[in-house]
mmCIF file of C-alpha atoms in Angstrom:
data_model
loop_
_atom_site.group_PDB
_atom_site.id
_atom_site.type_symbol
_atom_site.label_atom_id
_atom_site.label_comp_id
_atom_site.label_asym_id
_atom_site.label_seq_id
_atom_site.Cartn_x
_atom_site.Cartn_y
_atom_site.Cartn_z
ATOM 1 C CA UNK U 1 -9.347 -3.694 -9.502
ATOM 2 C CA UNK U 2 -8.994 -3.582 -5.501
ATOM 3 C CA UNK U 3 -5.886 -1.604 -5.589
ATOM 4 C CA UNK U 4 -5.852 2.005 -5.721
ATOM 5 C CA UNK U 5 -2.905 4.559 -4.705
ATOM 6 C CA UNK U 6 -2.970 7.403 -2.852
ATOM 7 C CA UNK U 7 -0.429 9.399 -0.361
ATOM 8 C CA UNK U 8 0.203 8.696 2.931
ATOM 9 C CA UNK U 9 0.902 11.805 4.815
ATOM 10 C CA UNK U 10 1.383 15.327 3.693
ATOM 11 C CA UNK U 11 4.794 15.985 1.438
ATOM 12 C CA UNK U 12 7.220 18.564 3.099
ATOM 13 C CA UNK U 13 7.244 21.582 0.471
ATOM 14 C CA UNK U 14 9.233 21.908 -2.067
ATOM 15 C CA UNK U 15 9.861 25.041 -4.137
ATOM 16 C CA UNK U 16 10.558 25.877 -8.234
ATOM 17 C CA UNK U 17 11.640 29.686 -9.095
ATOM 18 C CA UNK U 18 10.826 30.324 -12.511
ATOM 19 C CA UNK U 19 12.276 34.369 -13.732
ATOM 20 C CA UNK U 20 12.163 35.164 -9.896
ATOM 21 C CA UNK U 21 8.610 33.632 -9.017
ATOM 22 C CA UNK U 22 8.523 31.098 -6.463
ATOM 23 C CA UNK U 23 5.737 28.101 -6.866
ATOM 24 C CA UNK U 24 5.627 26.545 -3.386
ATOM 25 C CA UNK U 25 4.025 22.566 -3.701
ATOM 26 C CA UNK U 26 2.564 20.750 -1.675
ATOM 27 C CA UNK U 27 0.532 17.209 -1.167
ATOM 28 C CA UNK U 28 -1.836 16.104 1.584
ATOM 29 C CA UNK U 29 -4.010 13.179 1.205
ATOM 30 C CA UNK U 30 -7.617 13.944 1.705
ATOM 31 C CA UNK U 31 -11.159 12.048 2.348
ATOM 32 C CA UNK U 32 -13.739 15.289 1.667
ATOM 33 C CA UNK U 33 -14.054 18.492 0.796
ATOM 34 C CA UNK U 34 -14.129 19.956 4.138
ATOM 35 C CA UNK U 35 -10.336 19.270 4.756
ATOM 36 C CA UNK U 36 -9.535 20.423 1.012
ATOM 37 C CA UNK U 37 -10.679 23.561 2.112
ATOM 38 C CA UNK U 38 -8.486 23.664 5.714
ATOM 39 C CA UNK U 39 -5.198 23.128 3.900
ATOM 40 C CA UNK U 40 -5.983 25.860 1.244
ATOM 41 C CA UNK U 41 -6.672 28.383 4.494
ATOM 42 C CA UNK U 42 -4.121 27.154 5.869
ATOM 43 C CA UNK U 43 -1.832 28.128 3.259
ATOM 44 C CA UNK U 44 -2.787 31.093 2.538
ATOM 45 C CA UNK U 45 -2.403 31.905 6.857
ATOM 46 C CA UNK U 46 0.904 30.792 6.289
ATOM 47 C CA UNK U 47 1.500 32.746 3.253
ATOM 48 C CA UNK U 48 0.111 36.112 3.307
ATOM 49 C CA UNK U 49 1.603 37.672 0.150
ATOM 50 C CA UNK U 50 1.087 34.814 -1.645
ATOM 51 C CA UNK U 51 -0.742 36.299 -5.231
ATOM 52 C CA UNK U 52 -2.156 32.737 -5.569
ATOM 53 C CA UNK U 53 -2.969 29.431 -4.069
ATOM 54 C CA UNK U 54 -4.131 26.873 -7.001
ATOM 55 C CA UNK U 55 -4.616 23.239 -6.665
ATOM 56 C CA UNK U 56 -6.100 20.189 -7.971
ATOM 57 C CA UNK U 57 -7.424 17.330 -5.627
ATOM 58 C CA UNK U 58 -8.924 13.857 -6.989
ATOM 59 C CA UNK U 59 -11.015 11.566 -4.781
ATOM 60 C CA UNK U 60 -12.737 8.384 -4.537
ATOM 61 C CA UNK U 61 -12.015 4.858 -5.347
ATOM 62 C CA UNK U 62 -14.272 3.035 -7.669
ATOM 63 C CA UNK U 63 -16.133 6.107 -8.700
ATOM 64 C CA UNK U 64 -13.367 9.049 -8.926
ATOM 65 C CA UNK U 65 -14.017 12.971 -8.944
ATOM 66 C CA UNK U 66 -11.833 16.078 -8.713
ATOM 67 C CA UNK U 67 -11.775 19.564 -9.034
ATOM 68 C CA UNK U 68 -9.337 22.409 -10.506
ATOM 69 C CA UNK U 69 -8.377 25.838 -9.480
ATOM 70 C CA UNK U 70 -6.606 28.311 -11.006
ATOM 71 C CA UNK U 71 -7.490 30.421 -7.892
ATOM 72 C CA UNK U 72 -6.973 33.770 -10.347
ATOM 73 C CA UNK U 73 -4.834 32.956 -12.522
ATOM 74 C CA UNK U 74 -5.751 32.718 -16.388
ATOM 75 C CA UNK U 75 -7.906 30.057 -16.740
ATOM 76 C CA UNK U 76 -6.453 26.483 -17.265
ATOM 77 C CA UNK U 77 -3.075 27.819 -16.458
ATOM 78 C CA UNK U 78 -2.704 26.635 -13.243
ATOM 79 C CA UNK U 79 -5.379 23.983 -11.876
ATOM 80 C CA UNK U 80 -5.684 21.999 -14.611
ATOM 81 C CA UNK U 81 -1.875 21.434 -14.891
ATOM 82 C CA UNK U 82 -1.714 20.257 -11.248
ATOM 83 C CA UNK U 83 -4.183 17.656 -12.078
ATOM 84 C CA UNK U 84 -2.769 16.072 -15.039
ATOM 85 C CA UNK U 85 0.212 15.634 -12.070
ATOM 86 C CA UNK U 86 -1.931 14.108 -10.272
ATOM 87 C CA UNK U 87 -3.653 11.686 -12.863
ATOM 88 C CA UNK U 88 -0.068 10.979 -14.403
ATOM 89 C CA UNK U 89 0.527 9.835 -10.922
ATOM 90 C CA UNK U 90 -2.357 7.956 -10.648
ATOM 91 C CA UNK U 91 -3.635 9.101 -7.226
ATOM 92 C CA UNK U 92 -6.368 9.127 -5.828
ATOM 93 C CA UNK U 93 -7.950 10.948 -2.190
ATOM 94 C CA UNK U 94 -4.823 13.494 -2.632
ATOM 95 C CA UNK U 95 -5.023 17.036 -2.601
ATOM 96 C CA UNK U 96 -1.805 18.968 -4.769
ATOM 97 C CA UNK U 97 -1.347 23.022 -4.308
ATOM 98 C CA UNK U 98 0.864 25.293 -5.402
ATOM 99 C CA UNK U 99 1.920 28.911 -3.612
ATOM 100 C CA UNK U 100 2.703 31.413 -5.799
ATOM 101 C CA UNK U 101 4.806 34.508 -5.228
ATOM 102 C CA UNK U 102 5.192 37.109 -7.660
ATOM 103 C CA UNK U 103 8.777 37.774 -8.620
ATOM 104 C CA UNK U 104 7.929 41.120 -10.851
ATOM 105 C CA UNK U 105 8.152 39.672 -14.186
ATOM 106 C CA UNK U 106 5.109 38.017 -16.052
ATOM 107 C CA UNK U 107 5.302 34.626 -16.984
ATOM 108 C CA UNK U 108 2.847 34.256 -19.744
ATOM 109 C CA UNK U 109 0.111 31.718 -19.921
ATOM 110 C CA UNK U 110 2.130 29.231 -21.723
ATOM 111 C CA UNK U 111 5.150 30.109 -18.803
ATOM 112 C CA UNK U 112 2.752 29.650 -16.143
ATOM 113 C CA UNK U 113 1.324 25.949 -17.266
ATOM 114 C CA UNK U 114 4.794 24.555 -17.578
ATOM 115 C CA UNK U 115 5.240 26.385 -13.878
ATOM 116 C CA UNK U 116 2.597 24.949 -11.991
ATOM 117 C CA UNK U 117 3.172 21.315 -13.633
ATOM 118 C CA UNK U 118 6.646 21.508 -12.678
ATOM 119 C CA UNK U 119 5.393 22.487 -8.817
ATOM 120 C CA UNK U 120 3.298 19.753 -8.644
ATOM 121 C CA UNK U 121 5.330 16.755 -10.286
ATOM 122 C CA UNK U 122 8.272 17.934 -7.409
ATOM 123 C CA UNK U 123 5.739 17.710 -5.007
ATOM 124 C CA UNK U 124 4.247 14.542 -6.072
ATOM 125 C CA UNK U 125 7.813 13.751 -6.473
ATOM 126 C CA UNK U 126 7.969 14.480 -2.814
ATOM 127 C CA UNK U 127 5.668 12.540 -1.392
ATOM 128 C CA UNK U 128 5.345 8.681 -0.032
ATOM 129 C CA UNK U 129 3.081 7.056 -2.600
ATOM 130 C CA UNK U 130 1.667 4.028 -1.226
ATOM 131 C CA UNK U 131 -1.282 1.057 -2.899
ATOM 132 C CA UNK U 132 -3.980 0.232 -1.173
ATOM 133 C CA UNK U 133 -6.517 -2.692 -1.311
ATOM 134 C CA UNK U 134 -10.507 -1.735 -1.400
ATOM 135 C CA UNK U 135 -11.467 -4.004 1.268
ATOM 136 C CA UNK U 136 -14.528 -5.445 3.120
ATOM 137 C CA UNK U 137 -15.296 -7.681 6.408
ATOM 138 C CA UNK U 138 -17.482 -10.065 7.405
ATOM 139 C CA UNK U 139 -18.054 -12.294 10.552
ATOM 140 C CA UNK U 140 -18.167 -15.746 10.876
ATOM 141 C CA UNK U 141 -19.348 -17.709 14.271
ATOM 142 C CA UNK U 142 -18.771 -21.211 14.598
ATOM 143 C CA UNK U 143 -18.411 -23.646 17.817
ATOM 144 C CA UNK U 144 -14.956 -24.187 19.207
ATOM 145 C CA UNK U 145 -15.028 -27.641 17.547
ATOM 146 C CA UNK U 146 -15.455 -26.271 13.984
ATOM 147 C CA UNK U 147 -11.637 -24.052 14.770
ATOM 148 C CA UNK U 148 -9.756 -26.412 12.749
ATOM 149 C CA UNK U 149 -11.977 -26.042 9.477
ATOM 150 C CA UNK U 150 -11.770 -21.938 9.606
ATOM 151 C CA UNK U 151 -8.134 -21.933 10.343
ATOM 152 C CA UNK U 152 -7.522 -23.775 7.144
ATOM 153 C CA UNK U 153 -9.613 -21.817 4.812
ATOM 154 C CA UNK U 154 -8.317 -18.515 6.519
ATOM 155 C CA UNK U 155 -4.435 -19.927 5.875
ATOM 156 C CA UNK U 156 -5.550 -21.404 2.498
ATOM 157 C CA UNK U 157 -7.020 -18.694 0.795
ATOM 158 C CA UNK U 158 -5.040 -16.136 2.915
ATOM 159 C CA UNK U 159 -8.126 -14.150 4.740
ATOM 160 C CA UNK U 160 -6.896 -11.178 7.088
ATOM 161 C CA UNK U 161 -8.527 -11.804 10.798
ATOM 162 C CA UNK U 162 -9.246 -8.495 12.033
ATOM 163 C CA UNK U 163 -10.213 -9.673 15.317
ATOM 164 C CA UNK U 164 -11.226 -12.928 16.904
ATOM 165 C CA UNK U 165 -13.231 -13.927 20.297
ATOM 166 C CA UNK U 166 -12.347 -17.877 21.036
ATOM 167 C CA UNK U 167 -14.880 -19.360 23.289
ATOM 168 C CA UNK U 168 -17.255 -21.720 23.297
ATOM 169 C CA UNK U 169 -18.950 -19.905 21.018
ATOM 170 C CA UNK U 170 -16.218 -18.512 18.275
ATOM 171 C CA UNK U 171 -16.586 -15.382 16.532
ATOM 172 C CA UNK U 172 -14.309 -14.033 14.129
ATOM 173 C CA UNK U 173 -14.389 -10.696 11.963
ATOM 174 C CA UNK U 174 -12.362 -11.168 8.648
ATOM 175 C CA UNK U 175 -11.426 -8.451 5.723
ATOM 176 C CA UNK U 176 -11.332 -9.351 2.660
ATOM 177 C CA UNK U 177 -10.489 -7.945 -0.893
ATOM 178 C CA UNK U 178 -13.368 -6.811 -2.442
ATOM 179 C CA UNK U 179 -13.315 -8.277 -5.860
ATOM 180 C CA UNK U 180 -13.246 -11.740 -4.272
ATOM 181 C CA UNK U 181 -15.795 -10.817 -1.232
ATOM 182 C CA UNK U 182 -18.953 -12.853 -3.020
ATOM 183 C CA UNK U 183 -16.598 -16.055 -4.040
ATOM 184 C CA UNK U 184 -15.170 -16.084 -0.413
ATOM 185 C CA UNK U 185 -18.442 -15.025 0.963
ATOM 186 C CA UNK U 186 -20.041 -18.200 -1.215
ATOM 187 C CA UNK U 187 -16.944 -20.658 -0.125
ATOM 188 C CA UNK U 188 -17.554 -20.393 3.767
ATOM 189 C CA UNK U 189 -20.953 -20.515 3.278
ATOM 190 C CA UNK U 190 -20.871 -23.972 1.928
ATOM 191 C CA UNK U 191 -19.568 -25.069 5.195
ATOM 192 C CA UNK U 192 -23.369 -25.292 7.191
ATOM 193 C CA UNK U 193 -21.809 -24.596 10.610
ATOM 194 C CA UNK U 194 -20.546 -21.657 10.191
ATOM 195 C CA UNK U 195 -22.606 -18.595 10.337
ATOM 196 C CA UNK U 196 -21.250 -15.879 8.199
ATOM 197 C CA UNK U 197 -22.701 -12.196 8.244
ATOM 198 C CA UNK U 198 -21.345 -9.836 6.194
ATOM 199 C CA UNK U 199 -20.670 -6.173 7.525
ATOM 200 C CA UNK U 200 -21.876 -3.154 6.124
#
């Protein structure tokens, strides 16, 4: 349930000529809408007689969104395509777009889905797919003496220690996979001396 993928850095471009068009695609993982839209300026700086700039971006982890563009062209021919890339990929927080330049002959709408679904799966083709974990951290404090007893249950039930301050006084800030944050959260809290907070 934790795991979700995603891309890790934009794909270089690749390109698909279809009866002397050229479909330009691209991938760049994104967190908000703000940095959809820089990427589509950005292509179109770069591209100036570009006819049209569709994409399809999904985001969001447990609860998912996305959005389609055909950015002109007819409608579902170009968008909608790029996102069934992009859920046949399974990704999430990635952003796909496609340049295209007009090579003088008309491709037809049925021409122009298989076009931009081609772009994309290249692209997504392209790109360094990696899984990530949902996680979330909490902070436990303990006195030096107690070290032994959170080593254990970190090693045992393989807890990630973000960072730790070993005094007197321990604290220790610890990520966890969310779908077993309230067992975890419930096992060190069984142990009285330790004071565990969790962090929003």
């Amino acid at each position: 349930m934790d795991a979700y993928k995603t891309i890790s850095k934009p794909s270089e471009p690749i390109m698909f000529k279809e009866r002397k068009s050229k479909f330009y695609g691209y991938c760049f993982p994104v967190s908000d809408e703000d940095s959809v839209k820089e990427h589509i300026e950005a292509l179109k700086k770069e591209y100036p007689t570009a006819n049209h700039v569709c994409y399809a971006w999904q985001m969001g982890i447990e609860t998912k969104s996305y959005r389609a563009n055909d950015d002109g062209e007819p409608n579902n021919s170009a968008g909608m395509p790029i996102y069934g890339q992009l859920q046949s990929f399974d990704l999430t927080n990635t952003l796909v777009a496609v340049v295209r330049i007009f090579g003088g002959t008309k491709l037809g709408v049925g021409g122009l889905i298989s076009a931009y679904k081609e772009a994309a799966k290249l692209a997504l083709e392209n790109a360094k797919i990696v899984t990530r974990v949902l996680q979330q951290q909490l902070s436990v404090t303990f006195e030096y003496s107690e070290m032994d007893i959170v080593m254990r249950l970190v090693k045992k039930h393989q807890l990630n220690i973000v960072s730790q301050d070993l005094h007197l006084k321990c604290k220790m800030i610890l990520s966890i996979n969310k779908s077993d944050f309230k067992k975890t959260m419930k096992l060190l809290k069984a142990h009285h001396k330790l004071e565990i907070k969790e962090i929003e």
